PDB file of C-alpha atoms in Angstrom:
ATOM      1  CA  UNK A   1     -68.418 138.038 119.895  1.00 44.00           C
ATOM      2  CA  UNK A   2     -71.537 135.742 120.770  1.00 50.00           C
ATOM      3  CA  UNK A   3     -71.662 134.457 124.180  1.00 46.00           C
ATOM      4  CA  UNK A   4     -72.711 131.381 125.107  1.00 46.00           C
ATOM      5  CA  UNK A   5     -76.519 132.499 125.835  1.00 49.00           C
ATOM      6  CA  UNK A   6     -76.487 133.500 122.132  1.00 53.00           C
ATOM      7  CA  UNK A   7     -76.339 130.073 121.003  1.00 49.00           C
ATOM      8  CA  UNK A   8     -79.460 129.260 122.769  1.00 53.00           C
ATOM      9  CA  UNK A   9     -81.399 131.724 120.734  1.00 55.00           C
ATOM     10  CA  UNK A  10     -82.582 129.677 118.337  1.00 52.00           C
ATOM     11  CA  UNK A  11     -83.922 127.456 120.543  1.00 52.00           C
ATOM     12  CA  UNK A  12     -85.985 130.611 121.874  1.00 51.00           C
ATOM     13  CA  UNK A  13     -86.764 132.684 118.867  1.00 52.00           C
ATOM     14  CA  UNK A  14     -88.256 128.846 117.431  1.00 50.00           C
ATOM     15  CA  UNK A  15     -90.266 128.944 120.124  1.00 47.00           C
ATOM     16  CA  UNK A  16     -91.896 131.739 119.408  1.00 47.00           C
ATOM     17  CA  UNK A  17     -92.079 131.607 115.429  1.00 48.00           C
ATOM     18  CA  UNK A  18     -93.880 130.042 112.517  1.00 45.00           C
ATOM     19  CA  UNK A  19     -94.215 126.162 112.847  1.00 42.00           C
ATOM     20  CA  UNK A  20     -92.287 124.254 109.790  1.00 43.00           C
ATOM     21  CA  UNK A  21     -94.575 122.455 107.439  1.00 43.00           C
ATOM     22  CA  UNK A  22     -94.956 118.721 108.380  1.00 45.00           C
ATOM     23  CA  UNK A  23     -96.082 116.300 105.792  1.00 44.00           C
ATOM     24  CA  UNK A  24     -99.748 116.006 104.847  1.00 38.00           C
ATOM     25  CA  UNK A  25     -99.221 112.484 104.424  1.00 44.00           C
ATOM     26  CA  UNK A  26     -97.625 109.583 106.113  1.00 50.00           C
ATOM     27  CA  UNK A  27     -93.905 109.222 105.489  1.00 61.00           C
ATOM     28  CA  UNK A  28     -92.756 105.573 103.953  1.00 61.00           C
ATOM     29  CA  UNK A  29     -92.054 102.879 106.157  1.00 66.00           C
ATOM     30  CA  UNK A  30     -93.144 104.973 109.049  1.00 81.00           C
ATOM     31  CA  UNK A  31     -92.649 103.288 112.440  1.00 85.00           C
ATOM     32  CA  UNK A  32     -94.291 105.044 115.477  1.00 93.00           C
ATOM     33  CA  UNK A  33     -91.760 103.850 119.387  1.00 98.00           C
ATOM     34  CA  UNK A  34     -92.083 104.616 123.105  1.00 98.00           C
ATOM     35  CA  UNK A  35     -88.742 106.103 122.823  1.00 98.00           C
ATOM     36  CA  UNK A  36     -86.001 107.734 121.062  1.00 98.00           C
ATOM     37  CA  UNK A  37     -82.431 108.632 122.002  1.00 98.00           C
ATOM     38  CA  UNK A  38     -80.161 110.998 119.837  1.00 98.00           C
ATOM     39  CA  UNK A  39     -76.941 112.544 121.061  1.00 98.00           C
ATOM     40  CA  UNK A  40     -74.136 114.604 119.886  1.00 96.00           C
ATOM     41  CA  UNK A  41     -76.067 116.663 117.167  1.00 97.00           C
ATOM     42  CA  UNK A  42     -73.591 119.225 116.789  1.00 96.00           C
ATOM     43  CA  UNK A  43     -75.633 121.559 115.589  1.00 97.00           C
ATOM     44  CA  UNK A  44     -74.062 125.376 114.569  1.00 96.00           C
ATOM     45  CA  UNK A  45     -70.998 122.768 113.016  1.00 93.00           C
ATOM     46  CA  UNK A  46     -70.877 122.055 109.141  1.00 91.00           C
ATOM     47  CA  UNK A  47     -70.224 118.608 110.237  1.00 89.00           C
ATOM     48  CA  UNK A  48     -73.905 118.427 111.402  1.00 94.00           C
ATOM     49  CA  UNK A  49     -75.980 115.827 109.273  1.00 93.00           C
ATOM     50  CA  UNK A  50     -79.348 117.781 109.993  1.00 96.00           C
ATOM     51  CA  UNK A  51     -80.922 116.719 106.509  1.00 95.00           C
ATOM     52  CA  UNK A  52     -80.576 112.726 108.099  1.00 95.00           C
ATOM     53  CA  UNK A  53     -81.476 113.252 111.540  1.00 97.00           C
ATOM     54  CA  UNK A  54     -84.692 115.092 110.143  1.00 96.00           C
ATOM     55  CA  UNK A  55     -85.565 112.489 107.845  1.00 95.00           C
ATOM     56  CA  UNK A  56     -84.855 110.070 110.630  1.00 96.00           C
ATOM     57  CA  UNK A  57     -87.461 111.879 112.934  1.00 96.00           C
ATOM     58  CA  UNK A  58     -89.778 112.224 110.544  1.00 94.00           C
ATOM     59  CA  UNK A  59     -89.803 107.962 110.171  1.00 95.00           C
ATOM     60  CA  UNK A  60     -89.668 107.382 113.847  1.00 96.00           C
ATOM     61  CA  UNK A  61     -92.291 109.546 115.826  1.00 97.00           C
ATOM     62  CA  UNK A  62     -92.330 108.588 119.488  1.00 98.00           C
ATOM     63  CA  UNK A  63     -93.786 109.253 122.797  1.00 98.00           C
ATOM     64  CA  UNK A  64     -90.572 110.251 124.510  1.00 98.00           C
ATOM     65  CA  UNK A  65     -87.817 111.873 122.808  1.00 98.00           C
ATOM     66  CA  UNK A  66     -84.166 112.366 124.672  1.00 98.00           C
ATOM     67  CA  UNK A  67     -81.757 114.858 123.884  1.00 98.00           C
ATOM     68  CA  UNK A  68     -78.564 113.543 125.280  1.00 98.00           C
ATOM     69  CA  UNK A  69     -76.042 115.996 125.464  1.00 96.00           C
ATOM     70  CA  UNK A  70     -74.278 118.329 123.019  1.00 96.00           C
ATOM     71  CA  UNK A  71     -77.544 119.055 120.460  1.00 98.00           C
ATOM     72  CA  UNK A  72     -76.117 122.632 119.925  1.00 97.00           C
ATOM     73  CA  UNK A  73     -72.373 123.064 119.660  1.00 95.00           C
ATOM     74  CA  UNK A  74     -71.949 126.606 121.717  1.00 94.00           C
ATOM     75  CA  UNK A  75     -68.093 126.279 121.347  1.00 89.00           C
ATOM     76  CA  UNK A  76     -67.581 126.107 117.641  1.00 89.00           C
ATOM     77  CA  UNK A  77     -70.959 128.699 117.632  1.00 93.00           C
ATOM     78  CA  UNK A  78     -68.696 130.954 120.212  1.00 90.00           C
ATOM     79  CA  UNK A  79     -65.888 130.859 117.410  1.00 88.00           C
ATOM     80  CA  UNK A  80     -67.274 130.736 114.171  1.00 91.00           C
ATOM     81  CA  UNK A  81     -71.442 131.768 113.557  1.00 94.00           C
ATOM     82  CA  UNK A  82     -72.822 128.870 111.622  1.00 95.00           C
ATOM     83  CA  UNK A  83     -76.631 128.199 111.937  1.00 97.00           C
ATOM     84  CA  UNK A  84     -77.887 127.516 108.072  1.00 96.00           C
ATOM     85  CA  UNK A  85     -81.479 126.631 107.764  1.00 96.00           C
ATOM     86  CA  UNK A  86     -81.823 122.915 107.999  1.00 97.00           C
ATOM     87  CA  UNK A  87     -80.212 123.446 111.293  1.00 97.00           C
ATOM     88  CA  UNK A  88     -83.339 125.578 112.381  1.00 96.00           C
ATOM     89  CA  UNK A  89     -85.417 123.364 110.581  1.00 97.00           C
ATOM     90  CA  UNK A  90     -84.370 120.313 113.023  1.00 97.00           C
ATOM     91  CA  UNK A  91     -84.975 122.551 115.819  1.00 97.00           C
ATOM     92  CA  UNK A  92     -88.813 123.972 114.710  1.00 97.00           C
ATOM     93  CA  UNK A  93     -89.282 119.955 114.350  1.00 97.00           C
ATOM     94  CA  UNK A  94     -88.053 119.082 118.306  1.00 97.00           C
ATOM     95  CA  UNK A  95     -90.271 122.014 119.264  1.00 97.00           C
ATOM     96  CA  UNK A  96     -93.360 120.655 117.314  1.00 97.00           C
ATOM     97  CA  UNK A  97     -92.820 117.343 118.463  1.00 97.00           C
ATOM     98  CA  UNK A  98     -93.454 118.450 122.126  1.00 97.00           C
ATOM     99  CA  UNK A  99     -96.307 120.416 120.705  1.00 96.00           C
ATOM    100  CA  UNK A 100     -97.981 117.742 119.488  1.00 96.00           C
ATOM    101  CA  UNK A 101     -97.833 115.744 123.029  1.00 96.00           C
ATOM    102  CA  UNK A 102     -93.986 114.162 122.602  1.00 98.00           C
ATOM    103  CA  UNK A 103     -92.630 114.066 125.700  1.00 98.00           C
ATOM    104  CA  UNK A 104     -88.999 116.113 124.908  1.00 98.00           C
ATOM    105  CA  UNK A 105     -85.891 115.983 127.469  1.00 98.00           C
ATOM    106  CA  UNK A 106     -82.799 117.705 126.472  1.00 98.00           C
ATOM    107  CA  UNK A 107     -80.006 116.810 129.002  1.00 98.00           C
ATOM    108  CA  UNK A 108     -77.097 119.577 128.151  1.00 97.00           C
ATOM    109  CA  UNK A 109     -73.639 118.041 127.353  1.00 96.00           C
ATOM    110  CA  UNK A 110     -70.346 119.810 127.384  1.00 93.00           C
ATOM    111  CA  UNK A 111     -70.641 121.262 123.929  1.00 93.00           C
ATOM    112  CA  UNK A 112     -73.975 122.778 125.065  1.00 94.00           C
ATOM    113  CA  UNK A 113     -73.172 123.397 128.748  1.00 93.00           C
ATOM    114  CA  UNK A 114     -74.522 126.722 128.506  1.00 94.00           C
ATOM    115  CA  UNK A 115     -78.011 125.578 128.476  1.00 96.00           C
ATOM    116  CA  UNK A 116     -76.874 124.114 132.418  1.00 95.00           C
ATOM    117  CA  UNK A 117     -78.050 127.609 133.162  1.00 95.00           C
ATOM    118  CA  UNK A 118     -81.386 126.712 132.581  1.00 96.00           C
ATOM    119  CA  UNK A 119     -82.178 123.429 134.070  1.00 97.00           C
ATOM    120  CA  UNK A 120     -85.546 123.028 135.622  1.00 97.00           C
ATOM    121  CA  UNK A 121     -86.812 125.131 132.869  1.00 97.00           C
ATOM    122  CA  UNK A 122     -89.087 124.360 129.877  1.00 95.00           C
ATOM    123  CA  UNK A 123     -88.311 126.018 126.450  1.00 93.00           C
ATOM    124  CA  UNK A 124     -91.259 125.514 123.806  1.00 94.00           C
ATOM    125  CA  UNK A 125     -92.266 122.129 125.918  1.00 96.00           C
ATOM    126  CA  UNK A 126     -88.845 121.230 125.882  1.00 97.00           C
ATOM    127  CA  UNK A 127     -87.768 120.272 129.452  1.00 98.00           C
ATOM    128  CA  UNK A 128     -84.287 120.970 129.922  1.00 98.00           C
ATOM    129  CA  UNK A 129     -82.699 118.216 132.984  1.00 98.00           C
ATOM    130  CA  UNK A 130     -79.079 117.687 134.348  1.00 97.00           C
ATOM    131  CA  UNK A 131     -79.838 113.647 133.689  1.00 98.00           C
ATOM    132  CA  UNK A 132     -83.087 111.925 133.566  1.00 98.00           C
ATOM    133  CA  UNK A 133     -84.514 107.970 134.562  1.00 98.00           C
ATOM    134  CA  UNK A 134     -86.301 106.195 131.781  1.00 98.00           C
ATOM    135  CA  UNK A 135     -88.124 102.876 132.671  1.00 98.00           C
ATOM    136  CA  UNK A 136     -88.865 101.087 129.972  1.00 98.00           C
ATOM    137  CA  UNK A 137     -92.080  99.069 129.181  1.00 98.00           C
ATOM    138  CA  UNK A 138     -90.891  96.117 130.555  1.00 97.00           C
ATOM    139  CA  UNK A 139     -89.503  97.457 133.891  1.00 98.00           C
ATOM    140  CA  UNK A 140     -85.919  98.363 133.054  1.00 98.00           C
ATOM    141  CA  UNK A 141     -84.970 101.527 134.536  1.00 98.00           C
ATOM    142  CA  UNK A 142     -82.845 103.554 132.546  1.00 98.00           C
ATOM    143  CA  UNK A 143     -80.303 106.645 133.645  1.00 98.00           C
ATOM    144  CA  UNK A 144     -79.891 108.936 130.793  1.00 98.00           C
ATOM    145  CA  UNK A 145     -76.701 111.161 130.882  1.00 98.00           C
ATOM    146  CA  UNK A 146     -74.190 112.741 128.070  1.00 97.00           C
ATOM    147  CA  UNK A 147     -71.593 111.264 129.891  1.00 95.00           C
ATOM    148  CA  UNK A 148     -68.802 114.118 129.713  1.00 91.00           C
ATOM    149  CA  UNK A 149     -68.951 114.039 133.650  1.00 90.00           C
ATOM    150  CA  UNK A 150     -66.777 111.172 132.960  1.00 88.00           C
ATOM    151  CA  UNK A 151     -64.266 112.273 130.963  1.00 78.00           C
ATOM    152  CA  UNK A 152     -61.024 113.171 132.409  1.00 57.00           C
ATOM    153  CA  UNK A 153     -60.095 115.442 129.640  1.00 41.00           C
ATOM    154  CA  UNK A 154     -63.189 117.736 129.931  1.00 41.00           C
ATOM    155  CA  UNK A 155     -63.025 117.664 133.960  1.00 47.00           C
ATOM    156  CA  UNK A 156     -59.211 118.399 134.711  1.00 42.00           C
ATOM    157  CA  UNK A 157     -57.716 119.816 131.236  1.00 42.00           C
ATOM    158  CA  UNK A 158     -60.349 121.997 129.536  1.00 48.00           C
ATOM    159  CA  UNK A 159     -57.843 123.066 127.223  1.00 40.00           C
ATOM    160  CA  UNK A 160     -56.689 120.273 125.917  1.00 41.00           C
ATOM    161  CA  UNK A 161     -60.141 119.426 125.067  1.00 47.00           C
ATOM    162  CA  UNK A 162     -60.763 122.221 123.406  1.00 50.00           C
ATOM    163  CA  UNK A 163     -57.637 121.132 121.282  1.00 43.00           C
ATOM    164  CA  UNK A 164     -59.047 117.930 121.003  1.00 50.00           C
ATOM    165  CA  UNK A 165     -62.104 119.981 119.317  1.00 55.00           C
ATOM    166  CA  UNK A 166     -60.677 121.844 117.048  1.00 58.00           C
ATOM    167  CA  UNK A 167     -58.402 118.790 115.701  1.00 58.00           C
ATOM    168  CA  UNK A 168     -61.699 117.016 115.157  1.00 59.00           C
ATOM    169  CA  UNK A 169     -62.743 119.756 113.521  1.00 64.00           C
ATOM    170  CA  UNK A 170     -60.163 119.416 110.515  1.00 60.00           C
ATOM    171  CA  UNK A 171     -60.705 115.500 110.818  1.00 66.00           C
ATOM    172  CA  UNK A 172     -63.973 115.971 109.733  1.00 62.00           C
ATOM    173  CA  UNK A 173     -63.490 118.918 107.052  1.00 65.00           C
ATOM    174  CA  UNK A 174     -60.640 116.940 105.275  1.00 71.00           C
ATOM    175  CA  UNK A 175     -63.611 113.879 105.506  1.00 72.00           C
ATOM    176  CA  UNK A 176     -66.035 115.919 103.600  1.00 69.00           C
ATOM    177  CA  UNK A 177     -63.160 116.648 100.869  1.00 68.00           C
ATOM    178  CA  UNK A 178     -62.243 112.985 100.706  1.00 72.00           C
ATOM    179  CA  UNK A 179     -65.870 111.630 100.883  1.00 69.00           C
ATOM    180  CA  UNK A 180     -67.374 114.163  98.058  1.00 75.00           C
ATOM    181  CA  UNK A 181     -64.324 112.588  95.696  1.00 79.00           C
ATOM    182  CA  UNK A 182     -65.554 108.928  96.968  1.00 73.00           C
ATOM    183  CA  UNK A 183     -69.012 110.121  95.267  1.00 75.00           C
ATOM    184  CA  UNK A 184     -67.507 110.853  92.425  1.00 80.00           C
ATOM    185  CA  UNK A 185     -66.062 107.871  92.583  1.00 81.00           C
ATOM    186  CA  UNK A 186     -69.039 105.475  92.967  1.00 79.00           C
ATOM    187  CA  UNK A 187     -67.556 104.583  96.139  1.00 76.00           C
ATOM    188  CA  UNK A 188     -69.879 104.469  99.610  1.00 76.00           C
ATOM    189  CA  UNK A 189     -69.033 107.248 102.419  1.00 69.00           C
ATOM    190  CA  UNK A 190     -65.695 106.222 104.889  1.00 64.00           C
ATOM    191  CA  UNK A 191     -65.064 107.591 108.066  1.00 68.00           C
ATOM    192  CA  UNK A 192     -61.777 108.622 108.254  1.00 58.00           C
ATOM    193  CA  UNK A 193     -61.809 109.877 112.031  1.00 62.00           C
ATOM    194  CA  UNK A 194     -63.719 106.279 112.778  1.00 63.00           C
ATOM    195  CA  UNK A 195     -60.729 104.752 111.063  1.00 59.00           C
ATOM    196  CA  UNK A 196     -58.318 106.863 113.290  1.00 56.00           C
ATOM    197  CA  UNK A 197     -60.297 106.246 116.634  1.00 58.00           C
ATOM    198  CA  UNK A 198     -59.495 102.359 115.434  1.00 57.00           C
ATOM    199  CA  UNK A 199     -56.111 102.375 115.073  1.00 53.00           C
ATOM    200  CA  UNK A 200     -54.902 104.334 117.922  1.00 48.00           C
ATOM    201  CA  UNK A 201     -54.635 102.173 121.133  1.00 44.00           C
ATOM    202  CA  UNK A 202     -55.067 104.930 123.328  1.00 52.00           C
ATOM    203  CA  UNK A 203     -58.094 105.795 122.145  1.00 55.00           C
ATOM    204  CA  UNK A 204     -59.720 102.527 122.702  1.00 54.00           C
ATOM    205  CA  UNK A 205     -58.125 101.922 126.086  1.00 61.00           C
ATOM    206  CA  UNK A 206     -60.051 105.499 126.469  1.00 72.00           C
ATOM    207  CA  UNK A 207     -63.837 104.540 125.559  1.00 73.00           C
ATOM    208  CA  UNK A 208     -63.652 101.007 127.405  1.00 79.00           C
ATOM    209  CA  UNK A 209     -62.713 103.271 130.158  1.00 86.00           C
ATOM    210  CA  UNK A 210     -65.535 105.459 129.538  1.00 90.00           C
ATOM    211  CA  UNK A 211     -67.726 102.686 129.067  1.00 93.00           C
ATOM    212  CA  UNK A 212     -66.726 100.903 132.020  1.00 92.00           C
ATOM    213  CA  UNK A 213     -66.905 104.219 134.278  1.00 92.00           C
ATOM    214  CA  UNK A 214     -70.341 105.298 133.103  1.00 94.00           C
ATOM    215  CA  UNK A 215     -71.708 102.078 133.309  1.00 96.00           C
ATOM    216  CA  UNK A 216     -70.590 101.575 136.707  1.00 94.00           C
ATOM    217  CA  UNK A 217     -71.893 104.533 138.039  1.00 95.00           C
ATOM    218  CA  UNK A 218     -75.208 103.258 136.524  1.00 97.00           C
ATOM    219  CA  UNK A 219     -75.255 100.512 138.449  1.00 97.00           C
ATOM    220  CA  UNK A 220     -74.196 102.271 141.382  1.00 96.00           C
ATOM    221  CA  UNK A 221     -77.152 104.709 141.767  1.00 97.00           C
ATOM    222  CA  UNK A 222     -79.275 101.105 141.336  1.00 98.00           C
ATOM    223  CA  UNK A 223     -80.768 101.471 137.801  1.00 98.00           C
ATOM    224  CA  UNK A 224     -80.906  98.470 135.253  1.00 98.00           C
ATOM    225  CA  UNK A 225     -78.755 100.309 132.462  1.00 98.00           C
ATOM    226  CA  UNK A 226     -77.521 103.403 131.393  1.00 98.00           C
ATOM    227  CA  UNK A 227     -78.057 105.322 128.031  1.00 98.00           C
ATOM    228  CA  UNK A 228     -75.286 108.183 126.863  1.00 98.00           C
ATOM    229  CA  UNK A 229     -73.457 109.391 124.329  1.00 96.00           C
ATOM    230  CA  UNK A 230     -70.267 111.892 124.208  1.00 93.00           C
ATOM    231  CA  UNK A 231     -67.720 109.923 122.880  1.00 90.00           C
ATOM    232  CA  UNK A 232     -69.637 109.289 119.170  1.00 90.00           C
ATOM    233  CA  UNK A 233     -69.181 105.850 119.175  1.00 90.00           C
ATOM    234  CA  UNK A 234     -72.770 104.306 119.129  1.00 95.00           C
ATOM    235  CA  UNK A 235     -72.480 100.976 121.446  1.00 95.00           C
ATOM    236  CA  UNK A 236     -75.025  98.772 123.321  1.00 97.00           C
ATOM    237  CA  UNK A 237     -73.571  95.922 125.157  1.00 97.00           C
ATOM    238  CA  UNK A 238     -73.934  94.581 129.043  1.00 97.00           C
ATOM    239  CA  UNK A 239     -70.977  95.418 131.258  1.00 97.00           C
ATOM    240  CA  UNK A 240     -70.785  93.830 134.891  1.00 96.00           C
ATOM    241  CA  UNK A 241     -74.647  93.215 134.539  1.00 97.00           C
ATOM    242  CA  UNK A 242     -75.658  96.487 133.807  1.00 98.00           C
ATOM    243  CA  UNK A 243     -76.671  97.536 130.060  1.00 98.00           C
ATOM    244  CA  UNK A 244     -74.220 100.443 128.780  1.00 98.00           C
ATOM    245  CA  UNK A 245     -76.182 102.191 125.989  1.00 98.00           C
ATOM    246  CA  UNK A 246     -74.362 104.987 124.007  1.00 97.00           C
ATOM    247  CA  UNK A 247     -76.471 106.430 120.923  1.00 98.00           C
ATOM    248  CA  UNK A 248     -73.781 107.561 118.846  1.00 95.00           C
ATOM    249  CA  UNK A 249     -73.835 111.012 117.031  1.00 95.00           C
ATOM    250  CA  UNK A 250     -75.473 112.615 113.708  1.00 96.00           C
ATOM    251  CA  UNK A 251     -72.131 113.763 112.571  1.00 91.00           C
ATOM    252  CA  UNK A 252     -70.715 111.071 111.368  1.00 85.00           C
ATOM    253  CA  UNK A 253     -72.901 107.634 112.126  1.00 87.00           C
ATOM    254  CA  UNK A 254     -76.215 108.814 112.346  1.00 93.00           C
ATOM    255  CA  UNK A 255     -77.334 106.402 114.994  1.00 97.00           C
ATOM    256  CA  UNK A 256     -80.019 106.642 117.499  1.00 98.00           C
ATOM    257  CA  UNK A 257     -81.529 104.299 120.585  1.00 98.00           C
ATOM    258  CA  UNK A 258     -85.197 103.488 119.873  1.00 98.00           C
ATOM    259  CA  UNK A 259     -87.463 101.382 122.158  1.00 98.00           C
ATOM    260  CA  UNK A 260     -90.462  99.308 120.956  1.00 98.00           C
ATOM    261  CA  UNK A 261     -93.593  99.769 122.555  1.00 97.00           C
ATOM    262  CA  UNK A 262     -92.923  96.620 124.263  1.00 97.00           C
ATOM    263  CA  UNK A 263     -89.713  97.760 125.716  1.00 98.00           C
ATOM    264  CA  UNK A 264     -87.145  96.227 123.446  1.00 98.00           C
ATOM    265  CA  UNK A 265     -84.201  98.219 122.838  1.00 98.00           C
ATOM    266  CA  UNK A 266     -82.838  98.672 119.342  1.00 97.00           C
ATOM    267  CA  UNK A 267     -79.629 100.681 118.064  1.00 97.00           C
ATOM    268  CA  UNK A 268     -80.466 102.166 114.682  1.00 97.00           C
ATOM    269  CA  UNK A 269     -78.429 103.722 111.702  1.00 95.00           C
ATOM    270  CA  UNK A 270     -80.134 105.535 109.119  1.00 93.00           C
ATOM    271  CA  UNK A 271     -78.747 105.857 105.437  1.00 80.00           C
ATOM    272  CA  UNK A 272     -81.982 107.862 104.106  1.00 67.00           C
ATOM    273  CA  UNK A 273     -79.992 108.023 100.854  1.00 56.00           C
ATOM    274  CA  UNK A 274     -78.827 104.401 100.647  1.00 48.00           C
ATOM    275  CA  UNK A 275     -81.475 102.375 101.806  1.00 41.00           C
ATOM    276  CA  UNK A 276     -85.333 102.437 101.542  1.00 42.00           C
ATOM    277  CA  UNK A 277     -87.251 104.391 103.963  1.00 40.00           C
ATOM    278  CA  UNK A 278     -88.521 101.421 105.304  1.00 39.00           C
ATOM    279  CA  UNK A 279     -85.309  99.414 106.463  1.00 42.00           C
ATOM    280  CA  UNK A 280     -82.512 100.559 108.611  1.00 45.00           C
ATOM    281  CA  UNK A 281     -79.379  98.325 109.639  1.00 45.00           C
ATOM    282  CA  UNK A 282     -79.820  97.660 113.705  1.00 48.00           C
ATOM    283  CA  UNK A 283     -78.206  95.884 116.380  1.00 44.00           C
ATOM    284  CA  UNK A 284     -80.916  94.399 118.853  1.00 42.00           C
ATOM    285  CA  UNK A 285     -80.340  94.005 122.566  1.00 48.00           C
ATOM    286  CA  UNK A 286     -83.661  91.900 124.211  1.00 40.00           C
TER     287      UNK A 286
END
């Protein structure tokens, strides 16, 4: 069986190989930001959407580039061996955006907690933190943590979040059965498990308690706002005068926090196969 340092390998072994191709030319619609947050890549998982969250990288080069929390899934990696090559791809491309001068913080979440081990290291220019601070161009300083510290599930039941895991798991399988016949279809891609999240009451009571904890502790430790992730719901929205930023995931909503170079925060979802390279829908918080 793999253990849990096994699922940092290919972060490692990248290090040390061939760089992937990059474009010769400039991508479409190509947008260059002071920032960018993803979250909750899942990678190892055949749920991970590494084809979108590459193309997504490869429209929005930045300066800094946050990695908040649960990039590589070590426990469905400590069950089940599942690293196909787009998932290496989207790891070659993290490591040669630090080689090319992006600043790249990876933050461990729960799913990756393994990498814990190692933080105050550097892996291929990758600096690997317990949480960072991000001030933003305008002044606003930003605390940057997955947020599973405030989960009551991961901290006092284990167990039943591994449950929790594996029932996701199936959630999302029996979604890729039931979106592939939407295709066929001609109908556009439905969460299911968004749908479920919706429509049970204790799971919202649960993420505005989230929200509301995280954000509080924010505010607490005297920063302007707070930027997470976690609970794959992507959300940006002031609570008690503090700004509670939570970048979603790439398994399902393939959302990410950008800033402008002038310090404007923008939540982004990218459809590379729906829309135009160019345009993206967005929320924007000022």
């Amino acid at each position: 069986m793999r253990t849990a340092f096994d699922a940092l390998g290919p972060f490692l072994e990248s290090s040390m190989g061939p760089e992937c191709r990059e474009e010769s030319t400039a991508a479409p619609g190509r947008r260059r930001f002071r920032a960018v947050f993803v979250s909750d890549v899942h990678l190892g998982t055949p749920g991970c959407q590494a084809a979108a969250l590459l193309d997504f990288l490869k429209h929005h080069p930045s300066d800094h580039l946050y990695l908040v929390g649960d990039i590589v899934d070590g426990w469905q990696l400590r069950r089940r061996w599942f690293w196909p090559q787009a998932h290496n791809d989207v790891v070659q491309k993290l490591l040669r955006r630090a080689r090319k001068g992006c600043r790249v913080v990876f933050v461990p979440g729960n799913h990756d907690e393994f990498a814990r081990g190692f933080i105050g290291h550097s892996f291929g220019g990758i600096e690997v933190c317990e949480d960072a601070v991000h001030t933003t161009a305008d002044g606003r300083s930003l605390w940057v943590t997955h947020g599973d510290h405030f989960d009551g599930v991961i901290q006092c039941a284990k167990w039943l979040a591994y449950l929790g895991d594996n029932l996701y798991e199936f959630t999302l399988k029996l979604n890729r059965h039931l979106n592939s016949l939407r295709r066929r279809m001609g109908l556009p891609y439905w969460s299911l498990s968004a749908y479920l999240k919706g429509k049970v009451k204790k799971a919202l009571n649960y993420v505005m308690d989230f929200e509301e904890a995280v954000a509080a502790e924010a505010r607490r430790r005297g920063h302007d706002g707070v930027v997470c992730g976690h609970i794959h719901r992507a959300e940006m929205r002031e609570i008690g005068g503090t700004l509670y930023c939570n970048d979603g995931d790439w398994v399902e909503s393939h959302t990410a926090l950008v800033e402008h170079l002038d310090g404007r925060l923008e939540l982004l979802t990218w459809h590379p196969a729906l829309v135009p390279a160019s345009r993206a829908q967005a929320a924007t918080v000022s």
